[in-house]
mmCIF file of C-alpha atoms and ligand atoms in Angstrom:
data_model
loop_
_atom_site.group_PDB
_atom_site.id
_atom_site.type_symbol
_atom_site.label_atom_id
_atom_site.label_comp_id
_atom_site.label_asym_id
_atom_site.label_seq_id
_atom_site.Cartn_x
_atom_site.Cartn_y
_atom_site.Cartn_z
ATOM 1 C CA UNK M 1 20.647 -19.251 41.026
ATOM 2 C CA UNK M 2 22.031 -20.264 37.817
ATOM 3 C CA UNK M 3 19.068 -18.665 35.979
ATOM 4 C CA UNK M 4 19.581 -15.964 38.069
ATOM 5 C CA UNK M 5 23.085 -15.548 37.072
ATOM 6 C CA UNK M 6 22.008 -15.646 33.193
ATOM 7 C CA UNK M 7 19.286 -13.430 33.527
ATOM 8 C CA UNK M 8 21.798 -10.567 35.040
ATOM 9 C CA UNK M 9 24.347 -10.741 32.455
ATOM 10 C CA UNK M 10 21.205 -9.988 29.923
ATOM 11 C CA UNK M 11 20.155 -6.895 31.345
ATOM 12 C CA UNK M 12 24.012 -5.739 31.800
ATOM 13 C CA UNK M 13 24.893 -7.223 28.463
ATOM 14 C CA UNK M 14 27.210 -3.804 27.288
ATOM 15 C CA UNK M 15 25.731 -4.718 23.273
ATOM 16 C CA UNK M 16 21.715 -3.773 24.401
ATOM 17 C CA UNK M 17 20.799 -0.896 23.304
ATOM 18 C CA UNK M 18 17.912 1.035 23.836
ATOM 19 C CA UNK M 19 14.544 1.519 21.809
ATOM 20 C CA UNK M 20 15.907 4.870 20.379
ATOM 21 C CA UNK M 21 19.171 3.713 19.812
ATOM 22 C CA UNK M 22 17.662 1.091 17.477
ATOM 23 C CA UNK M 23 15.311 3.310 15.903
ATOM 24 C CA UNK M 24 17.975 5.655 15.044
ATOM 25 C CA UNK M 25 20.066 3.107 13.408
ATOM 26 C CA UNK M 26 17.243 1.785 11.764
ATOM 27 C CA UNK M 27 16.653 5.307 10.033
ATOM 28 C CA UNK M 28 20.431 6.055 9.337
ATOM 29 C CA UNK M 29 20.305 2.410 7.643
ATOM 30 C CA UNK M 30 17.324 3.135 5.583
ATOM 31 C CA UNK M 31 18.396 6.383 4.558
ATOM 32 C CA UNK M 32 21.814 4.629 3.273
ATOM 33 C CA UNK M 33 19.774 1.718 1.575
ATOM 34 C CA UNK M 34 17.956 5.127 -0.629
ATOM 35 C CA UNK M 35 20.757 5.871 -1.400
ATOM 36 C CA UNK M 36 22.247 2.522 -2.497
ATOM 37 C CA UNK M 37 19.216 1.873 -4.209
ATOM 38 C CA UNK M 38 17.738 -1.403 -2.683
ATOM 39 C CA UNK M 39 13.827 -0.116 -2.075
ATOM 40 C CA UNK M 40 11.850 -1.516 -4.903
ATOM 41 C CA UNK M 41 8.158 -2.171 -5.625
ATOM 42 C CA UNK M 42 6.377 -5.474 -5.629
ATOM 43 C CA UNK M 43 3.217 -6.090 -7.257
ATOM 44 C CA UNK M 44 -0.049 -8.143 -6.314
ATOM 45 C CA UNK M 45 -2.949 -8.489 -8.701
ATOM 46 C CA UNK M 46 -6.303 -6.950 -8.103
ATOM 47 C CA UNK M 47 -8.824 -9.460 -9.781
ATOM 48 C CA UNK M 48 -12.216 -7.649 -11.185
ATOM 49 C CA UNK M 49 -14.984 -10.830 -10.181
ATOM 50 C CA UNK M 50 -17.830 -9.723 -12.774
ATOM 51 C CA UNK M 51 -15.420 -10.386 -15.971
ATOM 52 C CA UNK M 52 -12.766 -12.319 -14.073
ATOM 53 C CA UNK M 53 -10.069 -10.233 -15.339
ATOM 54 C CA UNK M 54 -6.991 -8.223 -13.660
ATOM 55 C CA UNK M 55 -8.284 -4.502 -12.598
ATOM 56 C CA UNK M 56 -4.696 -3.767 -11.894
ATOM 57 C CA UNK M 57 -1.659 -4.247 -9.376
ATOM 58 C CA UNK M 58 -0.872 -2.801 -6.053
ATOM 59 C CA UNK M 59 2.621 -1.888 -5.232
ATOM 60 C CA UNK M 60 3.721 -2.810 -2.116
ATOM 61 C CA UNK M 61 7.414 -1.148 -0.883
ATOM 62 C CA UNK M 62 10.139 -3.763 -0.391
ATOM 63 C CA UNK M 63 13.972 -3.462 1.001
ATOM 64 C CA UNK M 64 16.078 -5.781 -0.929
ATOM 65 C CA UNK M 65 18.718 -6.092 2.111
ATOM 66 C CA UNK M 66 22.338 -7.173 0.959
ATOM 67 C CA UNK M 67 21.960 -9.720 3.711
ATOM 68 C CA UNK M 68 18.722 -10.103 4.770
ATOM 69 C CA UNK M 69 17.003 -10.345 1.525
ATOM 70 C CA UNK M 70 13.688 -8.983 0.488
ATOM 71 C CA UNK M 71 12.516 -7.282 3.687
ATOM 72 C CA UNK M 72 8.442 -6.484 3.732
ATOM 73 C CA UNK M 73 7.490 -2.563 5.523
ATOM 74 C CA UNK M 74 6.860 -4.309 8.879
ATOM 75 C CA UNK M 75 10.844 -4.557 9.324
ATOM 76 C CA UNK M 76 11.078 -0.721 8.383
ATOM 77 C CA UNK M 77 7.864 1.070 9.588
ATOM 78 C CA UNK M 78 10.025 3.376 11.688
ATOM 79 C CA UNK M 79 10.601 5.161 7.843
ATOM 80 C CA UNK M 80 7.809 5.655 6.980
ATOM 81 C CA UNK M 81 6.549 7.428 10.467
ATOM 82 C CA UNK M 82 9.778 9.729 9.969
ATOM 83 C CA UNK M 83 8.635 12.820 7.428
ATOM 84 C CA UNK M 84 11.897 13.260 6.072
ATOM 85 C CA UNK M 85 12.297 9.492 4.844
ATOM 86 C CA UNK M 86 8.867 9.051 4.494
ATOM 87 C CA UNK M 87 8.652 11.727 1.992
ATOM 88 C CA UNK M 88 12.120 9.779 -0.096
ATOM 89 C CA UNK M 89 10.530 6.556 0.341
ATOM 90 C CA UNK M 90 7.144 8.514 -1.643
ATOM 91 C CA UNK M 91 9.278 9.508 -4.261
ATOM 92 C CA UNK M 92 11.160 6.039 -4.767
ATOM 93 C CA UNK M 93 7.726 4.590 -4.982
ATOM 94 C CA UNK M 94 6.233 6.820 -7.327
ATOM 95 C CA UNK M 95 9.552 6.919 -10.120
ATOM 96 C CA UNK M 96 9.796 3.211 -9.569
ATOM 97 C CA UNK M 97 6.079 2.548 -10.107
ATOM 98 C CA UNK M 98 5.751 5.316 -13.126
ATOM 99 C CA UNK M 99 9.117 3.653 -14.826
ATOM 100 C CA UNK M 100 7.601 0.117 -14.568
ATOM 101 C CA UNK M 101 4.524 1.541 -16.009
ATOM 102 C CA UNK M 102 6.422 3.004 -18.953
ATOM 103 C CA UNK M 103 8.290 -0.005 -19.910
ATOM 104 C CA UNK M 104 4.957 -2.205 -19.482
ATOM 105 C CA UNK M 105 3.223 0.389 -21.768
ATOM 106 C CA UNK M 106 6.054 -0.143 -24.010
ATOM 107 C CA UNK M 107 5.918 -3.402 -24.182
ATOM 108 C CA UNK M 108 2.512 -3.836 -24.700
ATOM 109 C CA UNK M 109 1.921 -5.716 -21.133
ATOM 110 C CA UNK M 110 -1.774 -5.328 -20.347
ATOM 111 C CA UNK M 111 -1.535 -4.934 -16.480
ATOM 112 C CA UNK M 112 -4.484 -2.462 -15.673
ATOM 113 C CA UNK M 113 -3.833 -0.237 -13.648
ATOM 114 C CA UNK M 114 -0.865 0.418 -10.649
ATOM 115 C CA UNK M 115 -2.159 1.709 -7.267
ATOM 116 C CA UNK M 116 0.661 3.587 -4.980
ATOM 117 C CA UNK M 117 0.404 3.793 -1.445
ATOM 118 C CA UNK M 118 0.475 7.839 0.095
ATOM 119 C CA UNK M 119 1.506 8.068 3.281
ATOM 120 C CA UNK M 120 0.253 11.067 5.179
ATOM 121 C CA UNK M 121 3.678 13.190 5.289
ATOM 122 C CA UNK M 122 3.345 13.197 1.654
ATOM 123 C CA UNK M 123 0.588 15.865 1.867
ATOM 124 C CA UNK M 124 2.523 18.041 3.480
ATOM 125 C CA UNK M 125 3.668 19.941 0.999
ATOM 126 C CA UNK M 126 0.294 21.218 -0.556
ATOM 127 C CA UNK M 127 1.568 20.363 -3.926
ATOM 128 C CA UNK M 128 1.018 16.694 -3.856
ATOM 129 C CA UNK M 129 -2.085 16.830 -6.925
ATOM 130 C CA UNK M 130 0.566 19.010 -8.784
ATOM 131 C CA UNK M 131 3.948 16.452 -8.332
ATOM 132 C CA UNK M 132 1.643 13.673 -9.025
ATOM 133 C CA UNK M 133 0.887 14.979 -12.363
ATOM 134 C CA UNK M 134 4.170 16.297 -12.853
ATOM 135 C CA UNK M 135 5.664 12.715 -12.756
ATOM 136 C CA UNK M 136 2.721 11.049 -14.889
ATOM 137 C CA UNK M 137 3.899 13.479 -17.800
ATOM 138 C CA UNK M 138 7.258 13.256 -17.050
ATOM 139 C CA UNK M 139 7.010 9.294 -17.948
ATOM 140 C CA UNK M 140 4.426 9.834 -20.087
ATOM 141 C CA UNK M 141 1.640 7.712 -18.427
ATOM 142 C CA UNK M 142 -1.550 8.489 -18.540
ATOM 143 C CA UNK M 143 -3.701 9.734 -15.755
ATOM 144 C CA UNK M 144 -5.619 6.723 -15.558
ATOM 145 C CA UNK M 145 -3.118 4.317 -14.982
ATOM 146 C CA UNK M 146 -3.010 5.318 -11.486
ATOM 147 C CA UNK M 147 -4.628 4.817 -8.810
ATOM 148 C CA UNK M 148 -3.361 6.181 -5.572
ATOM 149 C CA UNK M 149 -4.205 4.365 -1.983
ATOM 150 C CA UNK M 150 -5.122 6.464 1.074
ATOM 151 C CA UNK M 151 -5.564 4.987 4.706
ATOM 152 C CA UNK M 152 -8.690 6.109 6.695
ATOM 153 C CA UNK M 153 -6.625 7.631 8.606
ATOM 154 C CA UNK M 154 -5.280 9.625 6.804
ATOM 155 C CA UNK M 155 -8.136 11.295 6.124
ATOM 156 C CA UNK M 156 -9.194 11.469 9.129
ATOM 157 C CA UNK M 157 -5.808 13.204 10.321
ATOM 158 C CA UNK M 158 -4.040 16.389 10.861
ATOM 159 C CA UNK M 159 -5.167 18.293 7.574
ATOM 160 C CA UNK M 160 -8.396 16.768 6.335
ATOM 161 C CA UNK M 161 -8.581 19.611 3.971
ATOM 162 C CA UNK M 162 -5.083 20.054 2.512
ATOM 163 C CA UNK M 163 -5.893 15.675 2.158
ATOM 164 C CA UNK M 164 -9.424 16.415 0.428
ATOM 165 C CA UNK M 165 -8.138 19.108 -1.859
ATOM 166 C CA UNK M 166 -5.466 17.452 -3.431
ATOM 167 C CA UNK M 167 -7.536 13.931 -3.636
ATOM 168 C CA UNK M 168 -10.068 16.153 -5.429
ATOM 169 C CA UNK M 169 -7.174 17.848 -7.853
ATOM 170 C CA UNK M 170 -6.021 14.052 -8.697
ATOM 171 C CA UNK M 171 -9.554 12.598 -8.923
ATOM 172 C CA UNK M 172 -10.596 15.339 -11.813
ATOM 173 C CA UNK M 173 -7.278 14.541 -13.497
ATOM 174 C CA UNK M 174 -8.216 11.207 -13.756
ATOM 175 C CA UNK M 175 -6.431 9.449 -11.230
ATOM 176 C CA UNK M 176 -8.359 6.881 -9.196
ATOM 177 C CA UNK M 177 -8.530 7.368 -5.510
ATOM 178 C CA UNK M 178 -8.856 4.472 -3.253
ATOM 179 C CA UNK M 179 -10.187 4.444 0.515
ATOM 180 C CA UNK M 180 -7.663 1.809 2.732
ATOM 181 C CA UNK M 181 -7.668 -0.046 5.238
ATOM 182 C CA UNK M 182 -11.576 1.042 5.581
ATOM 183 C CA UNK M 183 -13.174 0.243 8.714
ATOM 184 C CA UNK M 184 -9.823 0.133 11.001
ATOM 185 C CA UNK M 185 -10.109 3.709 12.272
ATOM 186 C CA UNK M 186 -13.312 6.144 12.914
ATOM 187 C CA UNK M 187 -14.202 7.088 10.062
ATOM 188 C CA UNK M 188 -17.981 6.651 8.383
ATOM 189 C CA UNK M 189 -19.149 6.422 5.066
ATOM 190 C CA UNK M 190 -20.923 9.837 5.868
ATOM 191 C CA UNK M 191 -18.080 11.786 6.789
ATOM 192 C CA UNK M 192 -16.018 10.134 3.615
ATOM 193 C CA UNK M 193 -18.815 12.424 1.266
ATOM 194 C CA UNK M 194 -16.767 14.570 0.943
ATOM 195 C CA UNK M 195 -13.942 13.103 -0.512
ATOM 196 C CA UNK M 196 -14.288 11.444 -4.204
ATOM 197 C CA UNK M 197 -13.853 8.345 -3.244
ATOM 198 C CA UNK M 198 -13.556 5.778 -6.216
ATOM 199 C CA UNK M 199 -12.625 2.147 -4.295
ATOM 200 C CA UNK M 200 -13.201 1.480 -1.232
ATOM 201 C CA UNK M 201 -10.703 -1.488 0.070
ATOM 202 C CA UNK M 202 -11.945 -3.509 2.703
ATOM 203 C CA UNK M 203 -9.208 -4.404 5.454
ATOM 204 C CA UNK M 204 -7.740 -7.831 5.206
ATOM 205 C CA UNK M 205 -8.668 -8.181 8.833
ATOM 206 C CA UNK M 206 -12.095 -8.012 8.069
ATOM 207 C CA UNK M 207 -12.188 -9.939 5.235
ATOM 208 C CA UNK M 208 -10.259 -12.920 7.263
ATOM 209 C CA UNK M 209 -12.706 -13.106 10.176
ATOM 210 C CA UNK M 210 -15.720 -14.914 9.100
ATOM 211 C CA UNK M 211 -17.422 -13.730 12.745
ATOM 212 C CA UNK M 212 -17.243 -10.499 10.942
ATOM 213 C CA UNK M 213 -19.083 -11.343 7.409
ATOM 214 C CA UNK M 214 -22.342 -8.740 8.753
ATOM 215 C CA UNK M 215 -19.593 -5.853 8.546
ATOM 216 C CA UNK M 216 -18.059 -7.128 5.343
ATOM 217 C CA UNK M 217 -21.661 -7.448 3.990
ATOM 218 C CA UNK M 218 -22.896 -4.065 4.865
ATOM 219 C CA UNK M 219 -19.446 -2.347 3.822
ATOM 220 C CA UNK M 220 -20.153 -3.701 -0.070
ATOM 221 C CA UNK M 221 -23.939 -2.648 -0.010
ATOM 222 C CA UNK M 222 -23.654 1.162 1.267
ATOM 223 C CA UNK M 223 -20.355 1.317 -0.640
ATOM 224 C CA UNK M 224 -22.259 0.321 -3.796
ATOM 225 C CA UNK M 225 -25.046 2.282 -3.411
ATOM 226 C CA UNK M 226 -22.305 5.621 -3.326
ATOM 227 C CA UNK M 227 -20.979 4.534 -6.376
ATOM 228 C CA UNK M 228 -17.868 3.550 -4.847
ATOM 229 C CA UNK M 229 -16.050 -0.275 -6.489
ATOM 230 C CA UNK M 230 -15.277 -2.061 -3.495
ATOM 231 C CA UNK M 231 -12.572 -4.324 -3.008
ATOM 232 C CA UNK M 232 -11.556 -6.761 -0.653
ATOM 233 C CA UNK M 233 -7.828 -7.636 0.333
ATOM 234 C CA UNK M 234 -6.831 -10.848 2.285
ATOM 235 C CA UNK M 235 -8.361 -13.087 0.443
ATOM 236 C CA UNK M 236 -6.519 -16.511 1.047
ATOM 237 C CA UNK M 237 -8.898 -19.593 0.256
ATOM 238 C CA UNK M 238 -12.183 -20.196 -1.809
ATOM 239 C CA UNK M 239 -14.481 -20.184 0.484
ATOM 240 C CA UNK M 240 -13.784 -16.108 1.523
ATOM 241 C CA UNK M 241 -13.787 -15.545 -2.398
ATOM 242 C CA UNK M 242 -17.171 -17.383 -2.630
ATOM 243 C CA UNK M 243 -18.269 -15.232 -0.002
ATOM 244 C CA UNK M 244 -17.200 -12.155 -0.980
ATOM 245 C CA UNK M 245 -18.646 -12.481 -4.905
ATOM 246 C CA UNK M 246 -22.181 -13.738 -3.283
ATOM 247 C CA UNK M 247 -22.144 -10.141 -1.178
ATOM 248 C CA UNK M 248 -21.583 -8.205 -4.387
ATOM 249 C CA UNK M 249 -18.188 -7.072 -3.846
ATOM 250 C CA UNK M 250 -16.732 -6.004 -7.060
ATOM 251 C CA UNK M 251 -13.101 -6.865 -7.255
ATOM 252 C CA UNK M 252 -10.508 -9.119 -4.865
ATOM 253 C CA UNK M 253 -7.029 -9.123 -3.849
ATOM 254 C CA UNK M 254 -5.013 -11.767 -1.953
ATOM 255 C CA UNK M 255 -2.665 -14.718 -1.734
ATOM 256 C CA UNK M 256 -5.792 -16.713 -3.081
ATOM 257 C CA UNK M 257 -4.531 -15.424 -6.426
ATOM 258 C CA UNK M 258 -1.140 -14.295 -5.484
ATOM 259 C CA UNK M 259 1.697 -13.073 -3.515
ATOM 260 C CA UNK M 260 3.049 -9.552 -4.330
ATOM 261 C CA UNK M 261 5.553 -10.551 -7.281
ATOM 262 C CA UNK M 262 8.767 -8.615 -7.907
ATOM 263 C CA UNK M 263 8.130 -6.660 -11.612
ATOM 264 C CA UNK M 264 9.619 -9.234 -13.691
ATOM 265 C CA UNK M 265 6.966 -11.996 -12.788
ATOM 266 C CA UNK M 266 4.111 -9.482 -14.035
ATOM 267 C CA UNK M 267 4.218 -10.038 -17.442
ATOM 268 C CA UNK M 268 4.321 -14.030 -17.264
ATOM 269 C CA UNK M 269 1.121 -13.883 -14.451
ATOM 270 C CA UNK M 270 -0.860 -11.463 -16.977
ATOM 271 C CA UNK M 271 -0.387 -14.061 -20.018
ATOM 272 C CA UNK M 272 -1.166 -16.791 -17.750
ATOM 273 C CA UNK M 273 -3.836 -15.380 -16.225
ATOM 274 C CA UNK M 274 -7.543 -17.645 -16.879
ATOM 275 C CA UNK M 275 -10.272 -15.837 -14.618
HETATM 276 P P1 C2E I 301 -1.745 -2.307 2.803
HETATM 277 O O1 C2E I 301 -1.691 -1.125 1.906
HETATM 278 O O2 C2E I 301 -3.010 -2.548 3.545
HETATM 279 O O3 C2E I 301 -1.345 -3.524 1.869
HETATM 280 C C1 C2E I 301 -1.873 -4.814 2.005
HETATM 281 C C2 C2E I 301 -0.939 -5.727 2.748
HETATM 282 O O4 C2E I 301 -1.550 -7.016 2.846
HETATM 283 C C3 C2E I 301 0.392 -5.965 2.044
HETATM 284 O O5 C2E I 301 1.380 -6.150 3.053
HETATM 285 C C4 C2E I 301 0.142 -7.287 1.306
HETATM 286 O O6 C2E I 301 1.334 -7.975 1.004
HETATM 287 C C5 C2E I 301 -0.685 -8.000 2.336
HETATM 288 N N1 C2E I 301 -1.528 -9.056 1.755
HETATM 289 C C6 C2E I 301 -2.093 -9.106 0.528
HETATM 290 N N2 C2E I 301 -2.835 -10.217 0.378
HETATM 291 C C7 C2E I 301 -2.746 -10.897 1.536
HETATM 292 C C8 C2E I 301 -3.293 -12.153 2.002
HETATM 293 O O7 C2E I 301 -4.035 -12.841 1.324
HETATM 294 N N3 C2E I 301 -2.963 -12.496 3.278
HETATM 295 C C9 C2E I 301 -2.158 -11.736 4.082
HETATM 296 N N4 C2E I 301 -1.910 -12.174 5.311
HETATM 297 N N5 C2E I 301 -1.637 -10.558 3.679
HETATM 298 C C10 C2E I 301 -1.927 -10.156 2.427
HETATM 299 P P2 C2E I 301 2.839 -5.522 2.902
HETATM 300 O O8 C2E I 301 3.284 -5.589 1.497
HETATM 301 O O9 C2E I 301 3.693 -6.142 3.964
HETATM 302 O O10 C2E I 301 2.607 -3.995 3.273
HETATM 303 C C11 C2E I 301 2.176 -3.630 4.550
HETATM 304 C C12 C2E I 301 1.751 -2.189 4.593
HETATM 305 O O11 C2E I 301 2.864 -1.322 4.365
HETATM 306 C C13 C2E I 301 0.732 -1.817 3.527
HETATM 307 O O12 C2E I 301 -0.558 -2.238 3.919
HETATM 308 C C14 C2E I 301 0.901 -0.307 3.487
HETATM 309 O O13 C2E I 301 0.177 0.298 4.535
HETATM 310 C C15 C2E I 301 2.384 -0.139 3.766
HETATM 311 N N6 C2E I 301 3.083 0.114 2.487
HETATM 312 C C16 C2E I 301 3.550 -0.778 1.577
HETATM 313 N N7 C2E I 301 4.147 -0.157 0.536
HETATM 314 C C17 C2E I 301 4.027 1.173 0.782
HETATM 315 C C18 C2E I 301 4.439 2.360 0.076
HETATM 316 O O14 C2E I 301 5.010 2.333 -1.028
HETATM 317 N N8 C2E I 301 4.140 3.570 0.672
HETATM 318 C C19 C2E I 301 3.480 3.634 1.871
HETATM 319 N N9 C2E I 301 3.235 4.860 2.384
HETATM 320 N N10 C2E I 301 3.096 2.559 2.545
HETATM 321 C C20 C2E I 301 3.354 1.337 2.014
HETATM 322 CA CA1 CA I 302 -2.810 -0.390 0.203
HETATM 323 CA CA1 CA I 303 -4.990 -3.038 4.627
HETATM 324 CA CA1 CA I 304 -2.471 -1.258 6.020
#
């Protein structure tokens, strides 16, 4: 009865609020933190295995809450499912990424190259190829500093074409397109011809699962054979990396090596850095 009681005064309890409700305040609370300028980039080395040196850094979106501290995208994926914010949260990625660039360029940091994650509302436009290169000139960084990651299903979504065009505008400018999260959705290797695909990043979930070593096998071979790089991400102990560089897969990314590091640890990982 007592149980009873407690249980009653939960599902009355006046402060509950509803799914929506939550969601809403979520998105009212991100849009606030654009404006008060706590998103920011972290970065996590992509390690090249044939000359055991760093191919680049991915940044990875991060919410440096005023109380809650550094908050990863799983606490705000609501944002970027919402077009208007996901579209802000695309441009705070891009000028953060491009200005970190700049000042690494300047200071002579030798970090590879930086890979941005597009979400699919950023397509929308149609002018995507055109922004991107926009921005690169506008910081002055060179085309082939960037690398630009694209889910599967994206791809595979609402505008394949508007999606293939404007990977194939970027790809002759220079910019390196990667494949992610590649095998979590439908798409093949067959329908993916017709995109210029450069990397092809193996999901982590893969990569974790040694039941599932046949499918990480087969995605290096017929990803080789296209000409695609492929990397693996996930990668949290030896024997995965051993693995992995026995199948042929070109370059690695995961806590084996390192976290994703806020921009001021770059510098001091690249000098330390022994393959
Ligand atoms: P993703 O693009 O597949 O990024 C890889 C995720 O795996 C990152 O999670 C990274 O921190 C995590 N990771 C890397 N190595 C390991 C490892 O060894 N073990 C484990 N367990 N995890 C590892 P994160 O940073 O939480 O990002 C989650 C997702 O949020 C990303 O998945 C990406 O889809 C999205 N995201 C992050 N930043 C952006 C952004 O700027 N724009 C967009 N549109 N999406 C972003
Ligand atoms: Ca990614
Ligand atoms: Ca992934
Ligand atoms: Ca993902």
């Amino acid at each position: 009865a007592k149980d009873e009681g407690r249980n009653r005064s939960i599902v009355f309890d006046p402060s509950m609020r509803s799914a929506l409700e939550q969601r809403l305040e979520l998105l009212r609370d991100v849009r606030a933190a654009i404006e008060a300028d706590e998103f920011t980039l972290y970065y996590q080395p992509v390690i090249d295995l044939a000359s055991n040196s760093i191919a680049g850094f991915e940044a990875l979106m991060r919410w440096a809450h005023p109380e809650q501290g550094i908050l990863t995208p799983d606490r705000f994926m609501p944002a970027f499912e919402d077009q208007d914010l996901s579209l802000k949260l695309g441009d705070v990625a891009f000028e953060t990424a491009l200005k970190q660039m700049r000042a690494w360029l300047d200071a002579g940091i030798e970090f590879g190259r930086v890979a941005v994650n597009i979400s699919a509302a950023q397509f929308r436009s149609g002018r995507l190829a055109e922004e991107v290169q926009e921005r690169l000139a506008r910081w002055n960084v060179p085309c082939d500093r960037l690398t630009i990651e694209v889910t599967e299903h994206v791809y595979m979504g609402w505008a394949s074409d508007v999606v293939s065009d404007t990977v194939r505008k970027l790809h002759a400018a220079g910019v390196m397109i990667a494949l992610d999260d590649f095998g979590t959705g439908y798409a093949s290797l067959a329908n993916l011809r017709q995109f210029p695909i450069d990397r092809l990043k193996i999901d982590k979930g893969f990569v974790q699962n040694a039941e599932d070593a046949a499918i990480v096998k087969a995605v290096i071979t017929l990803g080789s054979s296209m000409g695609m790089k492929v990397v693996a991400e996930g990668v949290e102990d030896r024997e995965q990396l051993e693995a992995l560089a026995a199948y042929g897969c070109d370059q690695v990314q995961g806590y084996h090596f390192s976290r994703p590091m806020p921009a001021d640890k770059v510098p001091g990982f690249v000098d330390g850095f022994v393959g």
